[in-house]
mmCIF file of C-alpha atoms in Angstrom:
data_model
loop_
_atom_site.group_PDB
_atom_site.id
_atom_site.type_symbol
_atom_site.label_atom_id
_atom_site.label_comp_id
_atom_site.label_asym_id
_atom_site.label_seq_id
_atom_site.Cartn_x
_atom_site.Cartn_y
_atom_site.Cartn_z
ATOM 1 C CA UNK A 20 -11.236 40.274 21.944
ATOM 2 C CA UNK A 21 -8.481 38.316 19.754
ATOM 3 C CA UNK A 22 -9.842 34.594 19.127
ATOM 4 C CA UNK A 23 -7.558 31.540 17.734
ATOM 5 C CA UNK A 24 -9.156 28.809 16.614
ATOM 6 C CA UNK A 25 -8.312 25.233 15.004
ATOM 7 C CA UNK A 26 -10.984 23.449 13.304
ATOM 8 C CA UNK A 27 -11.101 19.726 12.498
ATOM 9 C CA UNK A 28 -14.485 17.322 12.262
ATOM 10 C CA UNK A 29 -14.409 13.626 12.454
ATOM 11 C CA UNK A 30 -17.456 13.634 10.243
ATOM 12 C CA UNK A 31 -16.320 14.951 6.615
ATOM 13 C CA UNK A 32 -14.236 17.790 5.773
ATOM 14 C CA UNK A 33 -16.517 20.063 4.880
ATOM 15 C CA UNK A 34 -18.039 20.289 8.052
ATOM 16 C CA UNK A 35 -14.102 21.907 8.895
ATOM 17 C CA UNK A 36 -14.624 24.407 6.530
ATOM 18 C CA UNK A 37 -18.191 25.534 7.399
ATOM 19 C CA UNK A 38 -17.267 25.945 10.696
ATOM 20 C CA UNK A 39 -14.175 28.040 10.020
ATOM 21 C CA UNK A 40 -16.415 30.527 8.156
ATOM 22 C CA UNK A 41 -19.245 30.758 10.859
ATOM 23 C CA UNK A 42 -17.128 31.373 13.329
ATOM 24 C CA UNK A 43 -14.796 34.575 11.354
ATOM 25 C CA UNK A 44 -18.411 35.728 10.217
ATOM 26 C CA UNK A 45 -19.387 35.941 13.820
ATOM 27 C CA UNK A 46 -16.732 37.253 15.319
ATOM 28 C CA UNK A 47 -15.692 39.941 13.023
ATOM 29 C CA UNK A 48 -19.509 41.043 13.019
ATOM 30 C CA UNK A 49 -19.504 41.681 16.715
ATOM 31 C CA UNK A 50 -15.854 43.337 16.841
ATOM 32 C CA UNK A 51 -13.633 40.819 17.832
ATOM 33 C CA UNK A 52 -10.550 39.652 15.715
ATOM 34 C CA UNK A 53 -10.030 35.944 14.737
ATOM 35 C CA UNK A 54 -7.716 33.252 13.182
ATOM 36 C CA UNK A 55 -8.744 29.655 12.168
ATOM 37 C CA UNK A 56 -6.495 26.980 11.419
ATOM 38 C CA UNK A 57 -7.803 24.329 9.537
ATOM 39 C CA UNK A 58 -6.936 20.437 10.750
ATOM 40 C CA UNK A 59 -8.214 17.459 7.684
ATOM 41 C CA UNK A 60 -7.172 15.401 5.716
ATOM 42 C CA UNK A 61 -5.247 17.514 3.193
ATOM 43 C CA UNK A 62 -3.196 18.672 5.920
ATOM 44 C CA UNK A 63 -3.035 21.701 7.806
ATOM 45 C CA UNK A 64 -3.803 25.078 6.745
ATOM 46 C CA UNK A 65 -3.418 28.597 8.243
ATOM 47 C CA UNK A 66 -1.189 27.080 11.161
ATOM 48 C CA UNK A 67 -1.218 28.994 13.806
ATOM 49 C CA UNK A 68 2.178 30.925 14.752
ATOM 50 C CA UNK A 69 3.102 31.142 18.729
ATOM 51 C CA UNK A 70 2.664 34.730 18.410
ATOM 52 C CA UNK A 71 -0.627 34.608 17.526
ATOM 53 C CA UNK A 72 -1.152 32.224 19.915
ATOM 54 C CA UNK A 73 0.466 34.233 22.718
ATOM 55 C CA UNK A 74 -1.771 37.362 21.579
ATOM 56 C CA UNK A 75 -4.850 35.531 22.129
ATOM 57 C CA UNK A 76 -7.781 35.974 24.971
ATOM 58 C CA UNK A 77 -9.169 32.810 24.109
ATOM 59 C CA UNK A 78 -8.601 29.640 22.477
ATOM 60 C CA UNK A 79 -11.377 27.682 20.645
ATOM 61 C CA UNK A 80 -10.911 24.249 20.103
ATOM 62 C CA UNK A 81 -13.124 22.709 17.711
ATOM 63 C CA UNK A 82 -12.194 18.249 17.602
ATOM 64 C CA UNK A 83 -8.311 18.834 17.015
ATOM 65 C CA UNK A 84 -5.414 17.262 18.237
ATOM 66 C CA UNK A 85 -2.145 19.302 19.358
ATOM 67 C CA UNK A 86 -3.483 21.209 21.904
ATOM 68 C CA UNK A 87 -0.595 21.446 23.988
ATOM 69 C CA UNK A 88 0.457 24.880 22.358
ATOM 70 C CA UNK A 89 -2.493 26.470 23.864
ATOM 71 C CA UNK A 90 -1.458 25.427 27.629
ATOM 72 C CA UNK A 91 -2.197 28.212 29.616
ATOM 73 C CA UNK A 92 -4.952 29.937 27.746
ATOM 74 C CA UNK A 93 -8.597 29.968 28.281
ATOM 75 C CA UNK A 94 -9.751 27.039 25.782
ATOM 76 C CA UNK A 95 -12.820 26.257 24.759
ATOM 77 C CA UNK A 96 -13.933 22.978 23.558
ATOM 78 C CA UNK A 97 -17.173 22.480 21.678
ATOM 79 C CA UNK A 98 -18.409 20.155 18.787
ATOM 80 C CA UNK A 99 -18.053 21.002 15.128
ATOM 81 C CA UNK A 100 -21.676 21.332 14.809
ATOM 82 C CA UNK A 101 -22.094 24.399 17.600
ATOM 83 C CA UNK A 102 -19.788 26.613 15.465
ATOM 84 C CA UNK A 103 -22.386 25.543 12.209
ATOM 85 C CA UNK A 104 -25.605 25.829 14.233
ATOM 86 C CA UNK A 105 -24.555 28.718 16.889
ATOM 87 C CA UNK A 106 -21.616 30.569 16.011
ATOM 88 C CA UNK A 107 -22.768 34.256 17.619
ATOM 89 C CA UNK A 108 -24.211 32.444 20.940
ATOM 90 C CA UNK A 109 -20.886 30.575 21.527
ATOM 91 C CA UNK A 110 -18.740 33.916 21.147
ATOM 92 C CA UNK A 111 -21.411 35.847 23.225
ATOM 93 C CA UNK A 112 -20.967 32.742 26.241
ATOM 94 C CA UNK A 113 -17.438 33.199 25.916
ATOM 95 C CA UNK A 114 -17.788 37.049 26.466
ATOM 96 C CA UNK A 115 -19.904 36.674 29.384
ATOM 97 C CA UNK A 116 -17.114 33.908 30.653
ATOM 98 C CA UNK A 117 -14.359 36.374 29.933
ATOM 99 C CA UNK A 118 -15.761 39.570 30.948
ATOM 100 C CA UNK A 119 -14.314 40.942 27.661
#
């Protein structure tokens, strides 16, 4: 399965960060490919291009804004702290959603 993903937290930066590494850790260990933009305050990072975006099975959307671009794809919203706490049980839910 290919995964996009855009990270932001409203609760400190770092949080962004964590989440971005949980959730490539996760994927990649069960076989599924993944990008993560980053949303904080320094700006974006690892935007997104509409080709990746286009490529993708699934969106997760972790507290951003701009979601627009993802308009027709399955998205998935969930807190910061579920890609921290749960990274492997949100990817396996979104299997089970998907079929994939």
């Amino acid at each position: 399965m290919k995964i996009v993903s855009v990270c932001a937290c409203t609760s400190g930066i770092a949080h962004t960060y964590i989440a971005k590494e949980k959730l490539i850790r996760a994927a990649e260990s069960m076989g599924h490919t993944i990008k993560v933009e980053t949303q904080g305050t320094i700006g974006t990072e690892d935007e997104l291009t509409a080709e990746e975006i286009k490529e993708a099975d699934v969106v997760i959307d972790i507290a951003i804004t701009g979601t627009e671009r993802f308009e027709g794809k399955p998205t998935i919203k969930v807190p910061t702290n579920v890609c921290v706490k749960a990274p492997k049980k949100l990817i396996e839910k979104i299997e089970n959603e998907l079929g994939k």
